[in-house]
mmCIF file of C-alpha atoms in Angstrom:
data_model
loop_
_atom_site.group_PDB
_atom_site.id
_atom_site.type_symbol
_atom_site.label_atom_id
_atom_site.label_comp_id
_atom_site.label_asym_id
_atom_site.label_seq_id
_atom_site.Cartn_x
_atom_site.Cartn_y
_atom_site.Cartn_z
ATOM 1 C CA MET A 398 89.624 113.437 120.795
ATOM 2 C CA PRO A 399 87.703 116.164 118.895
ATOM 3 C CA ASP A 400 85.901 115.146 115.734
ATOM 4 C CA PHE A 401 86.384 111.453 116.320
ATOM 5 C CA GLU A 402 83.556 108.953 116.374
ATOM 6 C CA GLY A 403 85.472 106.497 118.409
ATOM 7 C CA ILE A 404 88.876 105.468 119.641
ATOM 8 C CA ARG A 405 89.885 102.132 118.022
ATOM 9 C CA VAL A 406 92.418 99.578 118.833
ATOM 10 C CA HIS A 407 94.322 98.285 115.833
ATOM 11 C CA VAL A 408 97.692 97.051 114.269
ATOM 12 C CA LEU A 409 100.144 99.830 113.777
ATOM 13 C CA ASN A 410 103.818 100.232 114.077
ATOM 14 C CA TRP A 411 104.620 103.972 113.739
ATOM 15 C CA ALA A 412 103.195 106.833 115.737
ATOM 16 C CA HIS A 413 102.162 108.592 112.474
ATOM 17 C CA GLU A 414 99.886 105.643 111.620
ATOM 18 C CA SER A 415 97.669 106.524 114.579
ATOM 19 C CA GLU A 416 95.109 109.343 114.469
ATOM 20 C CA GLY A 417 94.294 109.073 118.185
ATOM 21 C CA CYS A 418 93.755 105.418 118.173
ATOM 22 C CA ILE A 419 95.487 102.758 120.319
ATOM 23 C CA GLY A 420 98.156 100.544 118.774
ATOM 24 C CA VAL A 421 99.228 97.419 120.573
ATOM 25 C CA GLY A 422 102.661 95.814 120.433
ATOM 26 C CA LYS A 423 105.169 93.728 122.286
ATOM 27 C CA THR A 424 108.097 96.155 122.418
ATOM 28 C CA LYS A 425 108.421 99.893 121.930
ATOM 29 C CA GLY A 426 110.930 102.511 120.926
ATOM 30 C CA LYS A 427 110.777 106.170 120.095
ATOM 31 C CA ASN A 428 107.643 106.635 118.051
ATOM 32 C CA ILE A 429 107.493 102.820 117.138
ATOM 33 C CA ILE A 430 105.940 99.703 118.537
ATOM 34 C CA SER A 431 106.758 96.279 117.185
ATOM 35 C CA HIS A 432 105.168 92.821 116.947
ATOM 36 C CA SER A 433 101.796 94.515 116.703
ATOM 37 C CA ARG A 434 100.069 91.769 114.690
ATOM 38 C CA THR A 435 101.016 89.231 117.335
ATOM 39 C CA ALA A 436 99.973 91.562 120.217
ATOM 40 C CA PHE A 437 96.695 92.362 118.437
ATOM 41 C CA ALA A 438 95.837 88.730 117.945
ATOM 42 C CA GLU A 439 96.427 88.103 121.614
ATOM 43 C CA PHE A 440 94.358 91.120 122.565
ATOM 44 C CA THR A 441 91.447 90.163 120.434
ATOM 45 C CA ALA A 442 91.516 86.543 121.641
ATOM 46 C CA ALA A 443 91.496 87.749 125.266
ATOM 47 C CA LEU A 444 88.642 90.128 124.439
ATOM 48 C CA ASP A 445 86.592 87.443 122.642
ATOM 49 C CA ALA A 446 87.090 85.120 125.593
ATOM 50 C CA ALA A 447 85.989 87.795 128.080
ATOM 51 C CA LEU A 448 82.898 88.621 125.956
ATOM 52 C CA SER A 449 81.823 85.078 125.170
ATOM 53 C CA ASP A 450 78.600 83.987 126.755
ATOM 54 C CA GLY A 451 77.540 87.565 127.758
ATOM 55 C CA GLY A 452 80.769 88.392 129.581
ATOM 56 C CA PHE A 453 82.076 91.860 130.293
ATOM 57 C CA ALA A 454 85.379 93.541 129.413
ATOM 58 C CA SER A 455 86.882 96.947 130.078
ATOM 59 C CA LEU A 456 89.998 98.604 128.795
ATOM 60 C CA ILE A 457 92.049 100.712 131.211
ATOM 61 C CA ILE A 458 94.687 102.964 129.707
ATOM 62 C CA THR A 459 97.681 103.670 131.887
ATOM 63 C CA ASN A 460 101.047 105.372 131.376
ATOM 64 C CA LYS A 461 103.537 103.003 132.965
ATOM 65 C CA GLU A 462 106.404 105.480 132.831
ATOM 66 C CA GLN A 463 104.335 108.139 134.527
ATOM 67 C CA GLU A 464 103.300 105.679 137.229
ATOM 68 C CA GLU A 465 106.849 104.691 137.816
ATOM 69 C CA ILE A 466 107.904 108.375 138.137
ATOM 70 C CA ARG A 467 105.031 108.948 140.678
ATOM 71 C CA ARG A 468 105.857 105.813 142.581
ATOM 72 C CA ASN A 469 109.540 106.821 142.851
ATOM 73 C CA GLU A 470 108.519 110.264 144.000
ATOM 74 C CA ASN A 471 105.953 108.741 146.490
ATOM 75 C CA ILE A 472 103.128 110.593 144.775
ATOM 76 C CA LEU A 473 100.888 107.566 144.408
#
């Protein structure tokens, strides 16, 4: 993202609350995600566990809908 110092993962519910960051949630609708505090707590717990004692973690961003379309069209 231009002019950004970093992409962050944080609690948010509405698309307008993000300025290029990643919001986590349990369910989604049009321009909304819900249960973001619960999802964020689970995300940070998993990240903390992975990084404890010098561990490693990576975050891979995917678009499940696009992957499903490609799979159905035998593009993958």
